[in-house]
Every structure is written in structure tokens, then in C-alpha cells.
Short mmCIF file of C-alpha atoms (C1' of nucleotides) in Angstrom, two decimals:
data_model
loop_
_atom_site.label_atom_id
_atom_site.label_comp_id
_atom_site.label_asym_id
_atom_site.label_seq_id
_atom_site.Cartn_x
_atom_site.Cartn_y
_atom_site.Cartn_z
CA UNK A 1 18.65 4.06 -45.75
CA UNK A 2 15.28 3.23 -44.42
CA UNK A 3 11.80 4.54 -43.82
CA UNK A 4 10.14 6.27 -40.89
CA UNK A 5 6.79 7.92 -40.30
CA UNK A 6 5.65 6.49 -43.59
CA UNK A 7 2.11 5.18 -43.29
CA UNK A 8 -0.72 6.44 -41.13
CA UNK A 9 0.51 9.74 -39.78
CA UNK A 10 -2.59 11.76 -39.08
CA UNK A 11 -1.07 15.05 -38.18
CA UNK A 12 -3.10 17.07 -35.70
CA UNK A 13 -2.80 20.61 -34.39
CA UNK A 14 -0.42 20.49 -31.44
CA UNK A 15 -2.90 21.94 -28.99
CA UNK A 16 -5.41 19.25 -29.78
CA UNK A 17 -2.87 16.45 -29.60
CA UNK A 18 -1.61 17.74 -26.35
CA UNK A 19 -5.13 17.79 -25.01
CA UNK A 20 -5.71 14.24 -26.20
CA UNK A 21 -2.57 13.14 -24.43
CA UNK A 22 -3.30 14.75 -21.10
CA UNK A 23 -6.87 13.54 -21.42
CA UNK A 24 -5.85 9.96 -21.91
CA UNK A 25 -3.32 10.25 -19.12
CA UNK A 26 -5.93 11.72 -16.82
CA UNK A 27 -8.23 8.79 -17.50
CA UNK A 28 -5.47 6.36 -16.69
CA UNK A 29 -4.60 8.26 -13.55
CA UNK A 30 -8.16 8.15 -12.28
CA UNK A 31 -8.83 4.56 -13.17
CA UNK A 32 -5.52 2.81 -12.69
CA UNK A 33 -3.15 5.13 -10.88
CA UNK A 34 -0.52 7.68 -11.73
CA UNK A 35 2.30 5.18 -12.01
CA UNK A 36 0.45 3.43 -14.78
CA UNK A 37 0.89 6.50 -16.93
CA UNK A 38 3.56 5.23 -19.23
CA UNK A 39 4.67 6.43 -22.61
CA UNK A 40 3.63 3.17 -24.16
CA UNK A 41 0.23 2.92 -22.54
CA UNK A 42 -0.80 6.46 -23.28
CA UNK A 43 0.42 6.04 -26.83
CA UNK A 44 -1.53 2.85 -27.35
CA UNK A 45 -4.70 4.47 -26.03
CA UNK A 46 -4.37 7.12 -28.71
CA UNK A 47 -3.15 4.68 -31.32
CA UNK A 48 0.09 6.52 -31.70
CA UNK A 49 3.78 5.69 -31.24
CA UNK A 50 5.40 6.21 -27.83
CA UNK A 51 7.92 8.63 -29.23
CA UNK A 52 5.13 11.09 -29.91
CA UNK A 53 4.29 11.31 -26.25
CA UNK A 54 7.90 12.09 -25.52
CA UNK A 55 7.71 14.78 -28.14
CA UNK A 56 5.02 16.59 -26.20
CA UNK A 57 6.32 15.67 -22.76
CA UNK A 58 10.06 15.16 -22.84
CA UNK A 59 9.92 14.25 -19.18
CA UNK A 60 7.25 11.84 -18.10
CA UNK A 61 6.99 13.48 -14.71
CA UNK A 62 5.51 16.53 -16.34
CA UNK A 63 2.86 14.49 -18.07
CA UNK A 64 1.95 12.91 -14.77
CA UNK A 65 1.63 16.28 -13.14
CA UNK A 66 -0.54 17.56 -15.99
CA UNK A 67 -2.71 14.47 -15.92
CA UNK A 68 -3.31 14.87 -12.22
CA UNK A 69 -4.28 18.50 -12.57
CA UNK A 70 -6.68 17.74 -15.37
CA UNK A 71 -8.32 14.83 -13.62
CA UNK A 72 -8.77 16.74 -10.40
CA UNK A 73 -10.07 19.84 -12.09
CA UNK A 74 -12.64 17.77 -13.91
CA UNK A 75 -13.82 16.11 -10.74
CA UNK A 76 -13.99 19.35 -8.83
CA UNK A 77 -16.85 20.46 -11.01
CA UNK A 78 -18.92 17.59 -9.69
CA UNK A 79 -18.14 18.45 -6.10
CA UNK A 80 -18.29 22.20 -5.86
CA UNK A 81 -19.94 22.98 -9.16
CA UNK A 82 -23.66 22.75 -8.34
CA UNK A 83 -25.42 25.95 -7.35
CA UNK A 84 -27.87 26.57 -4.55
CA UNK A 85 -27.69 27.76 -0.99
CA UNK A 86 -24.30 27.55 0.74
CA UNK A 87 -25.67 24.96 3.12
CA UNK A 88 -27.04 22.92 0.25
CA UNK A 89 -23.80 23.14 -1.69
CA UNK A 90 -21.74 22.11 1.30
CA UNK A 91 -24.09 19.24 2.03
CA UNK A 92 -23.72 18.10 -1.55
CA UNK A 93 -19.97 18.34 -1.22
CA UNK A 94 -19.67 16.29 1.96
CA UNK A 95 -22.17 13.71 0.77
CA UNK A 96 -20.48 13.29 -2.58
CA UNK A 97 -17.02 13.06 -1.11
CA UNK A 98 -18.13 10.29 1.20
CA UNK A 99 -19.99 8.41 -1.47
CA UNK A 100 -18.55 5.19 -2.85
CA UNK A 101 -18.44 6.77 -6.29
CA UNK A 102 -15.76 9.16 -5.08
CA UNK A 103 -13.35 6.36 -4.34
CA UNK A 104 -11.42 6.80 -7.54
CA UNK A 105 -10.92 10.44 -6.78
CA UNK A 106 -9.80 9.74 -3.24
CA UNK A 107 -7.41 7.15 -4.52
CA UNK A 108 -6.02 9.63 -6.98
CA UNK A 109 -5.35 12.23 -4.32
CA UNK A 110 -3.74 9.63 -2.13
CA UNK A 111 -1.68 8.50 -5.08
CA UNK A 112 -0.55 12.01 -5.88
CA UNK A 113 0.19 12.92 -2.30
CA UNK A 114 2.53 10.00 -2.03
CA UNK A 115 4.10 10.32 -5.44
CA UNK A 116 4.82 13.97 -4.75
CA UNK A 117 7.63 12.70 -2.67
CA UNK A 118 9.54 11.69 -5.78
CA UNK A 119 8.09 13.98 -8.41
CA UNK A 120 8.64 17.70 -8.00
CA UNK A 121 6.39 18.68 -10.87
CA UNK A 122 3.59 16.66 -9.36
CA UNK A 123 4.19 18.22 -5.98
CA UNK A 124 3.80 21.66 -7.47
CA UNK A 125 0.70 20.66 -9.39
CA UNK A 126 -0.80 19.13 -6.29
CA UNK A 127 -0.23 22.15 -4.13
CA UNK A 128 -1.78 24.32 -6.81
CA UNK A 129 -4.90 22.16 -6.80
CA UNK A 130 -4.95 22.21 -3.04
CA UNK A 131 -4.93 25.99 -3.13
CA UNK A 132 -7.83 26.10 -5.55
CA UNK A 133 -9.90 23.77 -3.41
CA UNK A 134 -9.11 25.80 -0.37
CA UNK A 135 -10.03 29.06 -2.04
CA UNK A 136 -13.28 27.79 -3.47
CA UNK A 137 -14.35 26.19 -0.24
CA UNK A 138 -13.39 29.28 1.71
CA UNK A 139 -15.54 31.38 -0.60
CA UNK A 140 -18.44 29.00 -0.17
CA UNK A 141 -18.15 29.16 3.58
CA UNK A 142 -17.84 32.91 3.59
CA UNK A 143 -21.03 33.10 1.56
CA UNK A 144 -22.72 30.82 4.05
CA UNK A 145 -21.64 32.98 6.92
CA UNK A 146 -23.07 35.99 5.13
CA UNK A 147 -26.44 34.31 4.66
CA UNK A 148 -26.42 33.07 8.22
CA UNK A 149 -26.23 29.40 7.21
CA UNK A 150 -22.99 28.95 9.12
CA UNK A 151 -21.89 30.28 12.47
CA UNK A 152 -18.11 30.15 12.08
CA UNK A 153 -15.95 33.23 12.38
CA UNK A 154 -12.95 32.21 10.28
CA UNK A 155 -13.97 30.80 6.88
CA UNK A 156 -10.42 29.94 5.87
CA UNK A 157 -9.79 27.96 9.03
CA UNK A 158 -13.04 26.08 8.61
CA UNK A 159 -12.17 25.28 5.00
CA UNK A 160 -8.79 23.96 6.02
CA UNK A 161 -10.33 21.73 8.64
CA UNK A 162 -12.91 20.35 6.27
CA UNK A 163 -10.34 19.63 3.61
CA UNK A 164 -8.05 17.85 6.01
CA UNK A 165 -11.03 15.78 7.04
CA UNK A 166 -11.59 14.90 3.40
CA UNK A 167 -8.00 13.75 3.13
CA UNK A 168 -8.29 11.72 6.29
CA UNK A 169 -11.40 10.03 5.04
CA UNK A 170 -9.84 9.45 1.64
CA UNK A 171 -6.80 7.84 3.21
CA UNK A 172 -8.87 4.68 3.56
CA UNK A 173 -9.82 4.53 -0.09
CA UNK A 174 -7.65 1.50 -0.73
CA UNK A 175 -8.73 -0.49 2.28
CA UNK A 176 -10.13 -3.86 1.41
CA UNK A 177 -12.73 -4.37 4.08
CA UNK A 178 -14.96 -1.35 4.34
CA UNK A 179 -15.61 0.46 7.55
CA UNK A 180 -19.26 0.64 8.48
CA UNK A 181 -18.76 2.59 11.69
CA UNK A 182 -20.74 5.84 11.53
CA UNK A 183 -17.83 7.74 13.08
CA UNK A 184 -16.01 6.90 9.88
CA UNK A 185 -18.87 6.94 7.41
CA UNK A 186 -19.94 10.46 8.19
CA UNK A 187 -16.62 11.83 9.35
CA UNK A 188 -16.39 14.61 6.82
CA UNK A 189 -19.90 15.83 7.48
CA UNK A 190 -19.32 15.62 11.22
CA UNK A 191 -16.14 17.64 11.04
CA UNK A 192 -17.82 20.16 8.78
CA UNK A 193 -20.63 20.61 11.25
CA UNK A 194 -18.15 21.01 14.04
CA UNK A 195 -16.02 23.46 12.10
CA UNK A 196 -18.99 25.56 11.07
CA UNK A 197 -20.98 25.53 14.25
CA UNK A 198 -23.88 23.59 12.76
CA UNK A 199 -26.22 21.36 14.65
CA UNK A 200 -25.41 17.70 14.48
CA UNK A 201 -27.12 16.16 11.48
CA UNK A 202 -27.75 19.42 9.68
CA UNK A 203 -25.67 18.41 6.68
CA UNK A 204 -27.16 14.95 6.47
CA UNK A 205 -30.64 16.44 6.33
CA UNK A 206 -29.67 19.00 3.75
CA UNK A 207 -28.03 16.41 1.56
CA UNK A 208 -31.00 14.08 1.84
CA UNK A 209 -32.98 16.71 0.00
CA UNK A 210 -30.34 17.57 -2.58
CA UNK A 211 -28.63 14.21 -2.55
CA UNK A 212 -26.44 12.52 -5.18
CA UNK A 213 -28.31 9.96 -7.31
CA UNK A 214 -27.44 6.84 -5.45
CA UNK A 215 -28.27 7.79 -1.90
CA UNK A 216 -31.68 9.11 -2.85
CA UNK A 217 -32.69 5.53 -3.48
CA UNK A 218 -31.98 4.45 0.04
CA UNK A 219 -33.77 7.27 1.84
CA UNK A 220 -36.77 8.38 -0.22
CA UNK A 221 -38.99 9.31 2.69
CA UNK A 222 -39.47 12.92 3.65
CA UNK A 223 -41.40 15.64 1.96
CA UNK A 224 -41.68 18.72 4.14
CA UNK A 225 -38.61 20.44 5.54
CA UNK A 226 -36.52 20.18 2.40
CA UNK A 227 -38.51 22.83 0.59
CA UNK A 228 -36.23 25.61 1.76
CA UNK A 229 -33.09 24.12 0.23
CA UNK A 230 -34.04 21.77 -2.51
CA UNK A 231 -33.61 23.84 -5.66
CA UNK A 232 -30.16 22.72 -6.69
CA UNK A 233 -29.98 21.58 -10.27
CA UNK A 234 -32.46 24.24 -11.35
CA UNK A 235 -30.98 27.63 -10.55
CA UNK A 236 -28.12 27.37 -13.04
CA UNK A 237 -26.95 30.64 -14.68
CA UNK B 1 31.66 -26.59 -13.60
CA UNK B 2 32.28 -23.62 -11.39
CA UNK B 3 32.15 -22.30 -7.89
CA UNK B 4 29.43 -20.68 -5.82
CA UNK B 5 29.04 -19.60 -2.23
CA UNK B 6 32.76 -20.07 -1.83
CA UNK B 7 34.29 -17.26 0.19
CA UNK B 8 32.72 -15.28 3.05
CA UNK B 9 29.50 -17.06 3.81
CA UNK B 10 28.78 -16.24 7.41
CA UNK B 11 25.89 -18.52 8.05
CA UNK B 12 23.43 -17.19 10.59
CA UNK B 13 20.42 -18.72 12.30
CA UNK B 14 17.44 -18.18 10.02
CA UNK B 15 15.43 -16.28 12.59
CA UNK B 16 18.21 -13.79 13.09
CA UNK B 17 18.81 -13.33 9.37
CA UNK B 18 15.18 -12.85 8.79
CA UNK B 19 15.11 -10.22 11.48
CA UNK B 20 18.09 -8.47 9.96
CA UNK B 21 16.36 -8.42 6.61
CA UNK B 22 13.07 -7.02 7.82
CA UNK B 23 15.00 -4.60 9.99
CA UNK B 24 17.00 -3.26 7.07
CA UNK B 25 13.89 -3.12 4.95
CA UNK B 26 12.03 -1.25 7.68
CA UNK B 27 14.80 1.32 7.83
CA UNK B 28 14.63 1.81 4.11
CA UNK B 29 10.86 2.09 4.24
CA UNK B 30 10.96 4.77 6.88
CA UNK B 31 13.76 6.78 5.38
CA UNK B 32 13.33 6.39 1.64
CA UNK B 33 9.96 4.81 0.96
CA UNK B 34 8.54 1.37 0.46
CA UNK B 35 9.26 1.26 -3.25
CA UNK B 36 12.94 1.62 -2.50
CA UNK B 37 12.87 -1.76 -0.83
CA UNK B 38 14.59 -3.78 -3.48
CA UNK B 39 16.32 -7.10 -3.32
CA UNK B 40 19.58 -5.50 -4.31
CA UNK B 41 19.40 -2.58 -1.90
CA UNK B 42 18.43 -4.61 1.12
CA UNK B 43 21.13 -7.11 0.28
CA UNK B 44 23.79 -4.45 -0.03
CA UNK B 45 22.82 -2.98 3.33
CA UNK B 46 23.45 -6.34 4.93
CA UNK B 47 26.47 -7.05 2.77
CA UNK B 48 24.87 -10.11 1.34
CA UNK B 49 23.87 -11.29 -2.14
CA UNK B 50 20.38 -10.45 -3.48
CA UNK B 51 19.52 -14.08 -3.91
CA UNK B 52 19.56 -14.50 -0.17
CA UNK B 53 16.76 -12.01 0.27
CA UNK B 54 14.72 -13.97 -2.23
CA UNK B 55 15.46 -17.05 -0.23
CA UNK B 56 13.73 -15.58 2.81
CA UNK B 57 11.10 -13.66 0.89
CA UNK B 58 10.33 -15.39 -2.41
CA UNK B 59 7.94 -12.56 -3.21
CA UNK B 60 9.13 -9.05 -2.62
CA UNK B 61 5.64 -7.88 -1.78
CA UNK B 62 5.76 -9.91 1.38
CA UNK B 63 8.99 -8.31 2.44
CA UNK B 64 7.47 -4.91 1.90
CA UNK B 65 4.48 -5.82 4.01
CA UNK B 66 6.71 -7.14 6.77
CA UNK B 67 8.92 -4.08 6.66
CA UNK B 68 5.94 -1.81 7.00
CA UNK B 69 4.58 -3.70 9.97
CA UNK B 70 7.93 -3.65 11.71
CA UNK B 71 8.54 0.02 11.11
CA UNK B 72 5.10 1.02 12.29
CA UNK B 73 5.20 -1.18 15.34
CA UNK B 74 8.49 0.35 16.35
CA UNK B 75 7.19 3.87 15.98
CA UNK B 76 4.01 3.11 17.86
CA UNK B 77 6.00 2.67 21.02
CA UNK B 78 7.07 6.27 20.83
CA UNK B 79 3.53 7.47 20.37
CA UNK B 80 1.41 5.41 22.71
CA UNK B 81 4.11 3.86 24.82
CA UNK B 82 4.66 6.41 27.56
CA UNK B 83 2.69 6.00 30.73
CA UNK B 84 0.86 8.56 32.79
CA UNK B 85 -2.66 9.88 33.00
CA UNK B 86 -4.92 9.25 30.02
CA UNK B 87 -5.05 12.96 29.33
CA UNK B 88 -1.27 13.21 29.47
CA UNK B 89 -0.81 10.22 27.23
CA UNK B 90 -3.24 11.53 24.67
CA UNK B 91 -1.63 14.95 24.78
CA UNK B 92 1.71 13.31 24.16
CA UNK B 93 0.23 11.40 21.27
CA UNK B 94 -1.31 14.37 19.51
CA UNK B 95 1.72 16.54 20.08
CA UNK B 96 4.13 13.91 18.81
CA UNK B 97 2.06 13.11 15.78
CA UNK B 98 2.00 16.75 14.76
CA UNK B 99 5.66 17.28 15.41
CA UNK B 100 8.03 17.66 12.49
CA UNK B 101 9.91 14.59 13.69
CA UNK B 102 6.91 12.46 12.84
CA UNK B 103 7.11 13.34 9.16
CA UNK B 104 8.85 10.13 8.23
CA UNK B 105 6.17 8.11 9.91
CA UNK B 106 3.39 10.07 8.25
CA UNK B 107 5.09 9.61 4.93
CA UNK B 108 5.31 5.90 5.54
CA UNK B 109 1.64 5.56 6.27
CA UNK B 110 0.80 7.60 3.23
CA UNK B 111 3.13 5.45 1.22
CA UNK B 112 1.60 2.24 2.47
CA UNK B 113 -1.96 3.44 2.06
CA UNK B 114 -1.32 4.14 -1.55
CA UNK B 115 0.77 1.08 -2.28
CA UNK B 116 -1.91 -1.10 -0.75
CA UNK B 117 -3.72 -0.57 -3.97
CA UNK B 118 -1.28 -2.80 -5.79
CA UNK B 119 0.03 -5.01 -2.99
CA UNK B 120 -2.42 -7.31 -1.26
CA UNK B 121 0.02 -8.42 1.40
CA UNK B 122 0.70 -4.83 2.29
CA UNK B 123 -3.00 -4.08 2.40
CA UNK B 124 -3.51 -6.85 4.90
CA UNK B 125 -0.55 -5.75 6.98
CA UNK B 126 -1.76 -2.19 6.95
CA UNK B 127 -5.23 -3.05 8.07
CA UNK B 128 -3.81 -5.13 10.87
CA UNK B 129 -1.76 -2.19 12.08
CA UNK B 130 -4.77 0.05 11.77
CA UNK B 131 -6.69 -2.29 14.01
CA UNK B 132 -3.97 -2.28 16.63
CA UNK B 133 -3.83 1.49 16.68
CA UNK B 134 -7.57 1.65 16.96
CA UNK B 135 -7.67 -0.83 19.80
CA UNK B 136 -4.92 0.79 21.79
CA UNK B 137 -6.32 4.25 21.37
CA UNK B 138 -9.79 3.03 22.25
CA UNK B 139 -8.44 1.53 25.44
CA UNK B 140 -6.67 4.74 26.29
CA UNK B 141 -9.84 6.73 25.79
CA UNK B 142 -11.91 4.29 27.77
CA UNK B 143 -9.45 4.65 30.62
CA UNK B 144 -9.73 8.40 30.36
CA UNK B 145 -13.48 8.23 30.52
CA UNK B 146 -13.23 6.09 33.64
CA UNK B 147 -10.97 8.58 35.35
CA UNK B 148 -13.16 11.46 34.25
CA UNK B 149 -10.48 12.97 32.02
CA UNK B 150 -12.72 12.69 28.97
CA UNK B 151 -16.41 13.30 28.54
CA UNK B 152 -17.13 11.14 25.50
CA UNK B 153 -19.63 8.30 25.57
CA UNK B 154 -18.30 6.12 22.78
CA UNK B 155 -14.55 5.49 23.09
CA UNK B 156 -14.34 3.54 19.84
CA UNK B 157 -15.99 6.29 17.84
CA UNK B 158 -13.71 8.89 19.36
CA UNK B 159 -10.67 6.77 18.56
CA UNK B 160 -11.78 6.40 14.97
CA UNK B 161 -12.23 10.12 14.62
CA UNK B 162 -8.86 10.91 16.08
CA UNK B 163 -7.11 8.42 13.87
CA UNK B 164 -8.77 9.72 10.75
CA UNK B 165 -7.63 13.15 11.79
CA UNK B 166 -4.10 11.83 12.08
CA UNK B 167 -4.33 10.47 8.56
CA UNK B 168 -5.69 13.72 7.27
CA UNK B 169 -2.89 15.65 8.87
CA UNK B 170 -0.34 13.17 7.62
CA UNK B 171 -1.62 13.47 4.07
CA UNK B 172 0.37 16.69 3.81
CA UNK B 173 3.64 15.11 4.86
CA UNK B 174 5.11 15.43 1.39
CA UNK B 175 4.08 18.99 0.76
CA UNK B 176 6.98 21.26 -0.05
CA UNK B 177 5.85 24.52 1.48
CA UNK B 178 4.72 24.02 5.03
CA UNK B 179 1.37 25.17 6.29
CA UNK B 180 1.62 27.53 9.22
CA UNK B 181 -2.11 27.99 9.66
CA UNK B 182 -3.13 26.96 13.20
CA UNK B 183 -6.22 25.21 11.85
CA UNK B 184 -3.75 22.86 10.21
CA UNK B 185 -0.95 22.87 12.76
CA UNK B 186 -3.12 21.76 15.63
CA UNK B 187 -5.76 19.87 13.68
CA UNK B 188 -5.27 16.56 15.40
CA UNK B 189 -5.41 18.06 18.86
CA UNK B 190 -8.44 20.11 17.91
CA UNK B 191 -10.30 17.10 16.60
CA UNK B 192 -9.33 15.10 19.65
CA UNK B 193 -10.71 17.78 21.93
CA UNK B 194 -13.89 17.89 19.90
CA UNK B 195 -14.26 14.12 19.85
CA UNK B 196 -13.64 13.80 23.57
CA UNK B 197 -15.59 16.76 24.81
CA UNK B 198 -12.53 18.57 26.13
CA UNK B 199 -12.19 22.28 26.49
CA UNK B 200 -10.36 23.98 23.69
CA UNK B 201 -6.65 24.04 24.45
CA UNK B 202 -6.75 21.30 27.04
CA UNK B 203 -4.42 19.04 25.09
CA UNK B 204 -2.01 21.81 24.23
CA UNK B 205 -1.67 22.64 27.90
CA UNK B 206 -1.26 19.04 28.90
CA UNK B 207 1.40 18.46 26.26
CA UNK B 208 3.27 21.58 27.23
CA UNK B 209 3.87 19.96 30.57
CA UNK B 210 4.75 16.51 29.21
CA UNK B 211 6.04 17.69 25.87
CA UNK B 212 8.40 16.02 23.41
CA UNK B 213 11.97 17.27 23.61
CA UNK B 214 11.96 19.76 20.80
CA UNK B 215 8.87 21.77 21.55
CA UNK B 216 9.92 22.32 25.12
CA UNK B 217 12.61 24.62 23.81
CA UNK B 218 10.16 26.97 22.19
CA UNK B 219 7.78 27.35 25.12
CA UNK B 220 9.76 27.19 28.35
CA UNK B 221 7.60 29.57 30.33
CA UNK B 222 5.08 28.24 32.77
CA UNK B 223 5.53 26.67 36.10
CA UNK B 224 2.29 26.34 37.99
CA UNK B 225 -0.71 24.60 36.44
CA UNK B 226 1.24 21.69 35.01
CA UNK B 227 1.83 20.14 38.40
CA UNK B 228 -1.31 18.05 38.23
CA UNK B 229 -0.25 16.18 35.10
CA UNK B 230 3.48 16.32 34.82
CA UNK B 231 4.58 12.91 36.09
CA UNK B 232 5.03 11.12 32.80
CA UNK B 233 8.45 9.63 32.40
CA UNK B 234 8.56 8.70 36.05
CA UNK B 235 5.75 6.25 36.70
CA UNK B 236 7.22 3.45 34.56
CA UNK B 237 6.62 -0.17 35.57
"C1'" DA C 1 5.06 26.42 -56.03
"C1'" DC C 2 8.84 26.44 -52.76
"C1'" DC C 3 10.71 26.08 -48.36
"C1'" DT C 4 10.78 25.90 -43.49
"C1'" DT C 5 8.89 23.92 -39.66
"C1'" DT C 6 7.55 20.18 -36.92
"C1'" DA C 7 4.40 16.33 -35.97
"C1'" DT C 8 5.10 11.53 -36.25
"C1'" DT C 9 7.37 7.31 -36.89
"C1'" DG C 10 10.53 3.22 -36.08
"C1'" DG C 11 14.15 1.85 -33.76
"C1'" DT C 12 17.94 1.58 -30.34
"C1'" DC C 13 20.09 1.86 -25.81
"C1'" DA C 14 20.79 1.72 -21.08
"C1'" DT C 15 18.73 0.94 -16.52
"C1'" DG C 16 16.93 -1.50 -12.93
"C1'" DG C 17 14.22 -4.71 -11.06
"C1'" DG C 18 12.14 -9.61 -9.84
"C1'" DA C 19 12.33 -14.38 -10.41
"C1'" DC C 20 14.80 -18.45 -10.80
"C1'" DC C 21 18.61 -21.97 -10.49
"C1'" DA C 22 22.61 -24.89 -9.77
"C1'" DA C 23 26.58 -25.25 -6.95
"C1'" DT C 24 28.63 -25.08 -2.52
"C1'" DA C 25 29.82 -24.94 2.16
"C1'" DA C 26 28.27 -24.34 6.87
"C1'" DC C 27 25.76 -26.45 10.23
"C1'" DA C 28 22.93 -29.98 12.92
"C1'" DT C 29 21.86 -34.40 13.92
"C1'" DG C 30 22.38 -39.18 14.41
"C1'" DC D 1 32.35 -39.32 11.88
"C1'" DA D 2 28.99 -39.55 8.24
"C1'" DT D 3 25.06 -37.61 6.28
"C1'" DG D 4 21.42 -34.71 5.13
"C1'" DT D 5 19.62 -30.13 5.37
"C1'" DT D 6 19.77 -25.45 3.99
"C1'" DA D 7 21.86 -20.87 4.17
"C1'" DT D 8 24.42 -18.47 0.82
"C1'" DT D 9 26.46 -17.45 -3.44
"C1'" DG D 10 27.08 -16.12 -8.42
"C1'" DG D 11 24.95 -15.91 -12.36
"C1'" DT D 12 21.26 -15.81 -15.96
"C1'" DC D 13 16.96 -14.53 -18.04
"C1'" DC D 14 13.34 -11.58 -18.96
"C1'" DC D 15 10.59 -7.71 -18.61
"C1'" DA D 16 9.11 -2.81 -18.42
"C1'" DT D 17 10.37 1.68 -18.71
"C1'" DG D 18 12.34 6.38 -20.10
"C1'" DA D 19 15.30 8.74 -23.01
"C1'" DC D 20 17.13 9.63 -27.35
"C1'" DC D 21 17.69 9.97 -32.47
"C1'" DA D 22 17.49 10.10 -37.48
"C1'" DA D 23 14.27 9.94 -41.15
"C1'" DT D 24 10.02 11.34 -43.16
"C1'" DA D 25 5.91 13.61 -44.51
"C1'" DA D 26 2.33 16.74 -43.53
"C1'" DA D 27 1.22 21.75 -42.81
"C1'" DG D 28 1.76 26.57 -43.16
"C1'" DG D 29 3.67 30.68 -44.66
"C1'" DT D 30 5.47 33.56 -48.22
#
DNA sequence: ACCTTTATTGGTCATGGGACCAATAACATG
DNA sequence: CATGTTATTGGTCCCATGACCAATAAAGGT
């Protein structure tokens, strides 16, 4: 003969609540890991009771899968989103992926790849995201072949190679002592150049012009050859 | 006022028990994953009480780290152990790593790389094993450069590249639908050839001669050019 | 205004895991 | 043979987690 749901029960439209939940879960996934996504933690982030999370996601595995998809989709915009020449876009991609700021994302992929072993929903979600990455990168490469930026014949094969390289690089995201070796540091760019028939260093040069915030600070000294590529953040829409 | 340790208490020399424990844990790690290493499961495998495992490993994290090291060390023998020409050994390595039979090992590395995030002991163990792999592969490559098998200048850099490629390939070990694409299937060998300045296909040919059991069945048709490399399992000691 | 739906709560239950401990018996050593 | 060490047991405690459920109140439709 007792109460329930009595006091503060701000009722929200289901779609919005659901979005809040996956959003909070995605944040947790990116910052702390997928296994930290727990009914109680997500609930506390939203100042809500754990049961509510179960209401939207009866099985926690599905929430984890959704959180992964959302987090990855959000990050993809930063990697492949910018416009510009195919070479410039690819240079931005490889540089960003290898930047220290991408560690959380690498960790998340690593996390998901492992957890897929025990979570079917996550496995499906992961393979879907893989496919999107592959398609977008393939399109980018195909465009670059059309413009003459790249010399590869098979865009899909090149995309696959580059993405595997990204995974290989990301596998070290949880290592304590960081690798300084250039063979490691620029592995993704090196593989990309190899896969696309570019000259060695082509991507590094292109990304020095376009470059992600941080690395511009360390190499602020050239002002001639970048003119052909540099318009990245401008040509939107 | 009651009993304990009363009935079947086969007392074994500590070193042996310890070995049994890490051995059982290593088996679990390889077959089911590092998170399945639990006091109770390991104990039941050895037909022993859980408390005994705690006695040898007061912190479970240390057992996990030890299990990983043991499992990986055991598998390394199969990969880099065989003798022969540097080219033959490397071909064996790349072929074995990409073989379906190596899935468990890839999964284990993936598992450990992720779990390192939360387990310092495991992180240390993992980086130690990484270093061993790197050193052994570097030595192999250096030998190959000496004999003229390989054309690379920097053996360490080539080793790093090849190992990252292995990790990238292994990242897909938990994928449900398998990738048939050759750019994926032979990624490690392709990267190795690139990193070592070999002709395309050189490793595939060399491994066809030496080959791991299974793949010999699918390609049993050549009998001339392999003569120069074939003596692998013979030159022991 | 009524009535159906359902978002939200509070609470319980079972599971499984790690750490810890006292008692005991097997072993080694003198 | 006596004695001390310790491998081994059985058991407890505590914690985190996911699933489940009945009760309630906020919306929305008619």
C-alpha cells in the first residue's frame, strides 16, 4: 500500500529521453569505456532512476551497441567531414587519426572490437560502422583517383588497407609508454601513401597546410607550396 | 570449532602449483578470454578450492597478466620458432598469422590490449611481450638483410610496421562475417613485402613451399621453384 | 472531462565475483 | 621425533550489476 513515482517525475517525449540516454551512454563509452555503461551510472548522469533506463533498453547490450554507434558516428564527422581536395581530406584524416586527441576514439574502437566477442548486438553495430567508414573512404579515394591526386587502381582495396592500418595503429592506444619511433608515429600516413601510390611524405606535407589545431603549433614554417590545397574550412556548402 | 582442509589435500611443490595455475589460466585466456579468468573457474579446472588461487595470486589482476604472458609466449614458438632462411621464416610467420587457426591468438591480443586500460599489471606484461616480438622480428629481418633476402635499410622500423599490420589484421578477429577481400586477407604479407622491399607475391610463394598444414591442402600444385627455400622443418638444431 | 496509455519511480531478487580469514594437515628441517 | 612453516580448505562478507515488478502520475486522444 505504498507510493511510487511520486515526486519529481519530469515526463519527457520518448524520443528525446531515448536520445538523452544514448547520448549519456556514448559519452561514458568514449571517456571511460563501454563496460562502464551501467544502468545505474547512466541513470545518475541523467538524474533519473535506473529502472527508466531498463524501460528504454530492456537489455543493456542493446544500449551499449547504440552508444557505440552514436559515439563513432559523432567522431566520424571530425575525421571525414571536412571538405577540400581529396588529397587534403585524406591528409586531414591520417593526421587526425594519429593525433593524441584521437586516443579516446581509438580506445573505443579497440574496446568495441573486443567486446563484440561477447555482445552480438555490439558486433552488428560495429560491423555496420565499419561498412560506413569503408564506403566513405572508398568514395573519397575514388574521387581522388578521378582528380589525379591518387594513382591507385582499386579504391576499395586501398580503403581497406588504410582502415586496417588505422586499427593497427589504434591497437596501441592503451599502451603506457608511448612509442616515438617514426615507423609507428606515421604508420597510417605511410600505409596510405603506399596504398595510393603517393610519394613518400606527400600526406605529411598536405596535412601541414591543412593541419589539426595542435600540430600547427609545432610546425608553423612554410608559406609557398600549400596554396594549392589549403582551402579546407572555407569551402563548406 | 570446526574442520578445514581435512580430506583430499594433495600438497604440491609451490612452483609446480603455480605453474598449474598459470597454465590453466592461460588456457582459459586463449579459449574464452581474459575476463573469464576467475578464481572459481581456475580452481575448478584444477579441482582445487578458490582460496588456493588467491593464496598464489592475492590479486587477480596479476594472475591475468601472468596468464597472458604464458599464453603468448607459448604461441610465439609456433610463429617465430621454425628455422630456415629468413625469407622462409618470415613467410611462415605472415602465413600463420593470417591463418584462421590464429584467431584465438589474435583475439587474445585484442583482449589484452583493451583490458590493459584497466589492469596495470596486464599493461606491463603486454608491453614486455610486445618488446620481445619486436626484438625477435628485428633480428630475423636483420639476418635477412645480411643474406640479401630483404632490401630494407632499417630492420627495426620494418619490424614495427609488420607488427602493427599484424595488430590491424587481428583487430577483426571477432567479426562475425568474414572478409574475403584480398586486400584484407593478405594484408600482413603485403605490408611485409612493402616494408622489406620485396616483390609483390614473394612471401606468398615462399609460404606455399613451407606452408602451415591447412593451406597446403588448398594449393597442392607446384613443384619447381620452391626448391630453393623448402628446407624448413629439416634444419633443426 | 474521461479514459487509456505509458513514462517514471522505488524496491526486490538473484548472480557472480574478489578479498579475507581461521583452521588444519602435509611437509621440511633440525 | 619434535617443531615450525605453509599449502590447502571451507566459509563469510561485501559489492556491483542486470532483470523484473507493481504502483503512480503525467500526457494525449476522443
